mmCIF file of C-alpha atoms in Angstrom:
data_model
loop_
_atom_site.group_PDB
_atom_site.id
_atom_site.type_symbol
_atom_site.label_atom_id
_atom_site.label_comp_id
_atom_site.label_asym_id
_atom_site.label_seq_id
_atom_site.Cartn_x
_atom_site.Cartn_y
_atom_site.Cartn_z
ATOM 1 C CA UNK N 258 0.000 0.000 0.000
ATOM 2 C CA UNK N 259 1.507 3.606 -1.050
ATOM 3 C CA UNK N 260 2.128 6.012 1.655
ATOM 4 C CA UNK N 261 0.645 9.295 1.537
ATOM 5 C CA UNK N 262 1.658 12.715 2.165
ATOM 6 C CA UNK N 263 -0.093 15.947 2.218
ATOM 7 C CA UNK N 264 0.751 17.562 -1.506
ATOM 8 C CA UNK N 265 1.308 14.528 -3.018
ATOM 9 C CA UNK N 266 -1.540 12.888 -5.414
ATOM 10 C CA UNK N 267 -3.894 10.261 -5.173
ATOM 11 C CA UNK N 268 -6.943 9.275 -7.690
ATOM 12 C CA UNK N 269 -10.255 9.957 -5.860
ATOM 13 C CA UNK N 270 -13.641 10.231 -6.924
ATOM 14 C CA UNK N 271 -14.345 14.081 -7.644
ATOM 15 C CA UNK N 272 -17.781 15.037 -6.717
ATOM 16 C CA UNK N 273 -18.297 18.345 -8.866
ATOM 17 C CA UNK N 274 -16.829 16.329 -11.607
ATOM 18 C CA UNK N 275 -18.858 12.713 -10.683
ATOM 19 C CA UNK N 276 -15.332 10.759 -12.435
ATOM 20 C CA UNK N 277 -12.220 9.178 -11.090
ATOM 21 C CA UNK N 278 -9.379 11.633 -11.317
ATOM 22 C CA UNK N 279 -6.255 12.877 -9.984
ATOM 23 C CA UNK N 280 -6.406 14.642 -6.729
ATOM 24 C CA UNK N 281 -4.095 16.747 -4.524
ATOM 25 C CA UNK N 282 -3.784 15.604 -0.976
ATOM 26 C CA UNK N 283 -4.995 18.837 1.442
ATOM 27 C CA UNK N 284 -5.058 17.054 4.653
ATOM 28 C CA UNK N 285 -4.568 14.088 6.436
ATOM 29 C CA UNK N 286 -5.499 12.789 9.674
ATOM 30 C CA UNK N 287 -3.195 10.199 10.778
ATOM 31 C CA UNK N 288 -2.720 7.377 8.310
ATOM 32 C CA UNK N 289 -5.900 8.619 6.505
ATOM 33 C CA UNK N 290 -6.120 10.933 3.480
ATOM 34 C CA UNK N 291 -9.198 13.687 4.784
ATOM 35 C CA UNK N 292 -9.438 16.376 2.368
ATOM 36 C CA UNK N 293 -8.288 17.042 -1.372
ATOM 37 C CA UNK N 294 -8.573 19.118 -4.647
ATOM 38 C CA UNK N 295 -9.602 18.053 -7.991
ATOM 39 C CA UNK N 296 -7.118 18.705 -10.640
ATOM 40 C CA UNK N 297 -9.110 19.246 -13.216
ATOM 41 C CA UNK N 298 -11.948 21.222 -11.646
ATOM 42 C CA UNK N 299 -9.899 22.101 -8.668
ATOM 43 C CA UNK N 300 -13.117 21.890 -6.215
ATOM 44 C CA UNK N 301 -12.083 20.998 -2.653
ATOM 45 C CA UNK N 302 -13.871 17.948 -0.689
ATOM 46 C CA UNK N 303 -13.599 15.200 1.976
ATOM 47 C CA UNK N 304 -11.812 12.195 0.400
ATOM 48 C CA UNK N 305 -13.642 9.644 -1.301
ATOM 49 C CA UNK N 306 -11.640 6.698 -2.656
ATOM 50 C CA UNK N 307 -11.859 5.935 -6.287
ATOM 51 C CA UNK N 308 -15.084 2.603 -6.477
ATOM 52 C CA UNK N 309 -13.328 -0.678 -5.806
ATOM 53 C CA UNK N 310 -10.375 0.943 -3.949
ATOM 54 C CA UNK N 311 -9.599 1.018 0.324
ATOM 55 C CA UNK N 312 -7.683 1.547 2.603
ATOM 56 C CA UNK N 313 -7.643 -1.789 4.317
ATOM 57 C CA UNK N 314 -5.743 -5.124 3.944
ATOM 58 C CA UNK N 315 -7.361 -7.085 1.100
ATOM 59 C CA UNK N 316 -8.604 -10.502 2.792
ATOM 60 C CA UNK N 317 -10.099 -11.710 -0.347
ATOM 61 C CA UNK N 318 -10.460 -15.456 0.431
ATOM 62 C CA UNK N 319 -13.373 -17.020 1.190
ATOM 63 C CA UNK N 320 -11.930 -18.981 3.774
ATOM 64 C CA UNK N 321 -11.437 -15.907 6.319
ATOM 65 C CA UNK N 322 -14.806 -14.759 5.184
ATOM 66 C CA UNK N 323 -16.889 -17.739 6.837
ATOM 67 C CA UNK N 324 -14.461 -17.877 9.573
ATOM 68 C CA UNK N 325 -15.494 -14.564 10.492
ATOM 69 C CA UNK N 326 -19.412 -15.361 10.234
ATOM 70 C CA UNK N 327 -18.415 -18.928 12.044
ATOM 71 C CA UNK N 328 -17.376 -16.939 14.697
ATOM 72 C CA UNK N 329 -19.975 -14.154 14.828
ATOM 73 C CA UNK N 330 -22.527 -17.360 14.791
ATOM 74 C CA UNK N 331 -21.001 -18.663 17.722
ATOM 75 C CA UNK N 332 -20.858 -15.668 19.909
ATOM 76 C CA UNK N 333 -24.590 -14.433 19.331
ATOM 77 C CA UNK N 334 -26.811 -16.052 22.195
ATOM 78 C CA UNK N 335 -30.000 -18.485 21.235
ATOM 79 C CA UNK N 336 -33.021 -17.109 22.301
ATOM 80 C CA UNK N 337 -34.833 -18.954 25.048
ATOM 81 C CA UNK N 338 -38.420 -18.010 24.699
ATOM 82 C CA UNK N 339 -40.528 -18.777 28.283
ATOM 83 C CA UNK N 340 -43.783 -19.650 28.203
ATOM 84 C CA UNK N 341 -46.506 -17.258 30.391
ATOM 85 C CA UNK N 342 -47.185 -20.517 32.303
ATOM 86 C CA UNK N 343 -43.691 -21.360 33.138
ATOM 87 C CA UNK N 344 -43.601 -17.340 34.088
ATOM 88 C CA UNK N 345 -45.963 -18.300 36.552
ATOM 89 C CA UNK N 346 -44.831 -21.859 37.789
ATOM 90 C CA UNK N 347 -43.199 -20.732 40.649
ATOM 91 C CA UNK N 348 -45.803 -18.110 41.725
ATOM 92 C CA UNK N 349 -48.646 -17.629 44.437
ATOM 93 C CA UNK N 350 -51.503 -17.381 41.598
ATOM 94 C CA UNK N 351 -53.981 -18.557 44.173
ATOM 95 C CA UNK N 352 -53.745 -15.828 46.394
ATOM 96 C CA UNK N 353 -53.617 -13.172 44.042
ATOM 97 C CA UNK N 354 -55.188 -9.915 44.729
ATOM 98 C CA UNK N 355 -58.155 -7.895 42.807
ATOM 99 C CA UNK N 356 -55.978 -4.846 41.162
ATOM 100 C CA UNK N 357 -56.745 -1.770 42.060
ATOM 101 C CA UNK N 358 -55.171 1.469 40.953
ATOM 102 C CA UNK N 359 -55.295 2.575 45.118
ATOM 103 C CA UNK N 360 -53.301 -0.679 46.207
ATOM 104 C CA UNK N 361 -49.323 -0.609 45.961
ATOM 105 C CA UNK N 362 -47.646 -3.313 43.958
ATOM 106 C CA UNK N 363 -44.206 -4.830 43.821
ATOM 107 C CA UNK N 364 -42.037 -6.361 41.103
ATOM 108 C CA UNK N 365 -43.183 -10.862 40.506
ATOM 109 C CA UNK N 366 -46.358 -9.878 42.585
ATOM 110 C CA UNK N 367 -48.932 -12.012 40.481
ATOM 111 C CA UNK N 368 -52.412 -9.736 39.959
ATOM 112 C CA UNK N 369 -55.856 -10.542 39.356
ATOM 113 C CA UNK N 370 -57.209 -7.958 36.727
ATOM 114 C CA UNK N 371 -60.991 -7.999 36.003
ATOM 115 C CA UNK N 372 -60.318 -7.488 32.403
ATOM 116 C CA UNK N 373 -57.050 -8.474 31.215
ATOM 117 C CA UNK N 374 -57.018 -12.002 33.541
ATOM 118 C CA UNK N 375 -54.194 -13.121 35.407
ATOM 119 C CA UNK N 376 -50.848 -11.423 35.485
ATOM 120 C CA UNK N 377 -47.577 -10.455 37.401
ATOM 121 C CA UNK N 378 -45.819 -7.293 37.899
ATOM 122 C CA UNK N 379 -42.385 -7.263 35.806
ATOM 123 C CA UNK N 380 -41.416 -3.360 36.703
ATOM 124 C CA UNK N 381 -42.344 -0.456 38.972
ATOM 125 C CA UNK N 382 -41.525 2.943 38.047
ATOM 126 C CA UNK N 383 -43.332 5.856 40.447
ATOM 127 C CA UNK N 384 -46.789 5.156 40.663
ATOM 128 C CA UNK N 385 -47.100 2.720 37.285
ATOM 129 C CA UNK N 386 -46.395 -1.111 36.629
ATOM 130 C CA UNK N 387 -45.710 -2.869 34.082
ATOM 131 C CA UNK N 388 -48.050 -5.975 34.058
ATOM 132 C CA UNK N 389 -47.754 -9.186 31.932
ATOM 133 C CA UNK N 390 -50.567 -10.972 31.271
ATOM 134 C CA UNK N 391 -50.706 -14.023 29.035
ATOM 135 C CA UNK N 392 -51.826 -11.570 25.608
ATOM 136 C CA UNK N 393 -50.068 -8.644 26.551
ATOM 137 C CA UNK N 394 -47.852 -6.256 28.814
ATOM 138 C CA UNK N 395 -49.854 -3.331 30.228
ATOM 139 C CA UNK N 396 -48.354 -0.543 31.970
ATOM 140 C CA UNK N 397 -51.265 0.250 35.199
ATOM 141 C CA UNK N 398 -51.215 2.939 37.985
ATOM 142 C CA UNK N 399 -50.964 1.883 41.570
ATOM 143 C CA UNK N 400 -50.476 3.395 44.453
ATOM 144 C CA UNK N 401 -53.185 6.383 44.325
ATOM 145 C CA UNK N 402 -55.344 5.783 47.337
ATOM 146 C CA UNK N 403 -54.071 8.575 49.307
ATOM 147 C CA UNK N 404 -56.195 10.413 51.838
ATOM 148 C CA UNK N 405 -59.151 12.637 50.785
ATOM 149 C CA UNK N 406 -57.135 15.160 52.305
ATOM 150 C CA UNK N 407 -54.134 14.859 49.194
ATOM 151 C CA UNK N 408 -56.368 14.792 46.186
ATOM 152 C CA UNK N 409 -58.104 18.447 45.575
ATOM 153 C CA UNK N 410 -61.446 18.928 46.236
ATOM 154 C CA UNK N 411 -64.035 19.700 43.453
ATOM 155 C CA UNK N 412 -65.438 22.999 42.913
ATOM 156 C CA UNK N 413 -68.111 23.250 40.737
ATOM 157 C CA UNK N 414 -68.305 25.919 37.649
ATOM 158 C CA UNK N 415 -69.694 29.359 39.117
ATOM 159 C CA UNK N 416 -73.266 29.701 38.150
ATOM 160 C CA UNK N 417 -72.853 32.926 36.490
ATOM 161 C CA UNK N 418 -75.272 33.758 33.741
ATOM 162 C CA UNK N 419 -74.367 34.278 30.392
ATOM 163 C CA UNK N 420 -75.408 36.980 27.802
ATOM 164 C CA UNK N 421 -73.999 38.559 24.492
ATOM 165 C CA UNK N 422 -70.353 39.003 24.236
ATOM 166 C CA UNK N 423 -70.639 42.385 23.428
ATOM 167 C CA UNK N 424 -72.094 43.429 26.926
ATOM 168 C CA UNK N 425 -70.059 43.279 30.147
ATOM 169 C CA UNK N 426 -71.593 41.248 32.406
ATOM 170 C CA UNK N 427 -72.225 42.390 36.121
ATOM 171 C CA UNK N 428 -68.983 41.782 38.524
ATOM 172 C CA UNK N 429 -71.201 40.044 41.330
ATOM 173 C CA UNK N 430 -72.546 36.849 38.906
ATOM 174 C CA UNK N 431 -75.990 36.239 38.580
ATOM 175 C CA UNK N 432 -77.353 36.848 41.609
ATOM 176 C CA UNK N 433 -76.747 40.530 41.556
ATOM 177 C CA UNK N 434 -79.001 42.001 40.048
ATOM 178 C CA UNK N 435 -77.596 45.169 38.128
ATOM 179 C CA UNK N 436 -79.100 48.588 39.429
ATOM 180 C CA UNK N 437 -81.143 50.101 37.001
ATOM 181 C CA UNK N 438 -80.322 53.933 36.401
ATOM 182 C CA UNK N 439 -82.791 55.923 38.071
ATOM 183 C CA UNK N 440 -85.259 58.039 36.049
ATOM 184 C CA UNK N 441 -83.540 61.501 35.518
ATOM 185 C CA UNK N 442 -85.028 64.439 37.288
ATOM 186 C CA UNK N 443 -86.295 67.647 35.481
ATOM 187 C CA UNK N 444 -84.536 70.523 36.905
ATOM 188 C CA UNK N 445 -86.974 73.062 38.225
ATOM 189 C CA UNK N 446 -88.618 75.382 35.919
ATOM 190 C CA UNK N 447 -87.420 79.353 36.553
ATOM 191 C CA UNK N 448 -89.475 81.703 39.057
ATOM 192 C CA UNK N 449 -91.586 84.120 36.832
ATOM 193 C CA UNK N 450 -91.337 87.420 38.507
#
């Protein structure tokens, strides 16, 4: 393999000119040409060997190929799928609780949901679990009965009544009753004297 050196030339694929020509080397970053001018169109890009050339040792047998995927073979795992019902072998299905978003659950608890059937708790982040039941995972809340006290009480909307947009509406709601001007006094006629 030639050795490189910034100014010196190398055939790369030009990208203004989309051919194989003759380049000059602008920068390098270690071993590895980064940067270089077209001599033809002299346009300045990133390094792009010429198709069909690299930079790395040619291992062209086909031996060292199918080692390589040999090996890779041999170090990815076999999945092991687990049934639900060998999930739940070693569990206490028979005492499982009613779920209830108030109650508090913990990670292999096994759950009795009214919907989804039988399940068991495979994470607990905050106030949700993850649940897996034999069709599904469901993430759930738990946790939420807290006191009266913590939640915040409902108010209901203000009764206020409601009119045309155009017309400001009385400050105290409906049941003020907006006073009515009264009825404008004549001012009293002049003496005649």
């Amino acid at each position: 393999m030639a050795t490189h050196k910034v100014g010196g030339e190398v055939d790369a694929q030009c990208t203004r000119c989309k051919m194989t020509l003759a380049h000059t080397i602008l920068a390098m970053v270690g071993p590895k040409i980064a940067r270089v001018r077209c001599n033809t169109c002299n346009g300045d890009h990133a390094y792009r060997a010429a198709p069909g050339v690299t930079d790395r040792p040619s291992t062209s047998s086909s031996a060292a190929r199918a080692a390589r995927a040999a090996s890779a073979a041999a170090t990815k795992a076999e999945k092991v799928i687990i049934s639900f019902e060998e999930q739940l072998a070693g569990k206490d299905v028979a005492n499982a609780p009613k779920y209830s978003p108030k109650d508090t659950y913990q990670v292999d608890q096994v759950i009795q949901h009214p919907t989804f059937g039988t399940g068991f708790v495979t994470a607990v982040r905050g106030d949700k679990v993850d649940i897996t039941f034999r069709t599904d995972t469901k993430t759930l809340v738990h946790g939420r009965g807290g006191a009266p006290a913590d939640r915040p009480a409902f108010s209901p909307p203000n009764a206020r009544s409601t009119g045309p947009a155009d017309k400001p509406q009385p400050l105290g709601g409906a049941t003020e009753v907006a006073a009515e001007p009264a009825a404008e006094e004549e001012p009293p006629a002049p003496a005649e004297g």
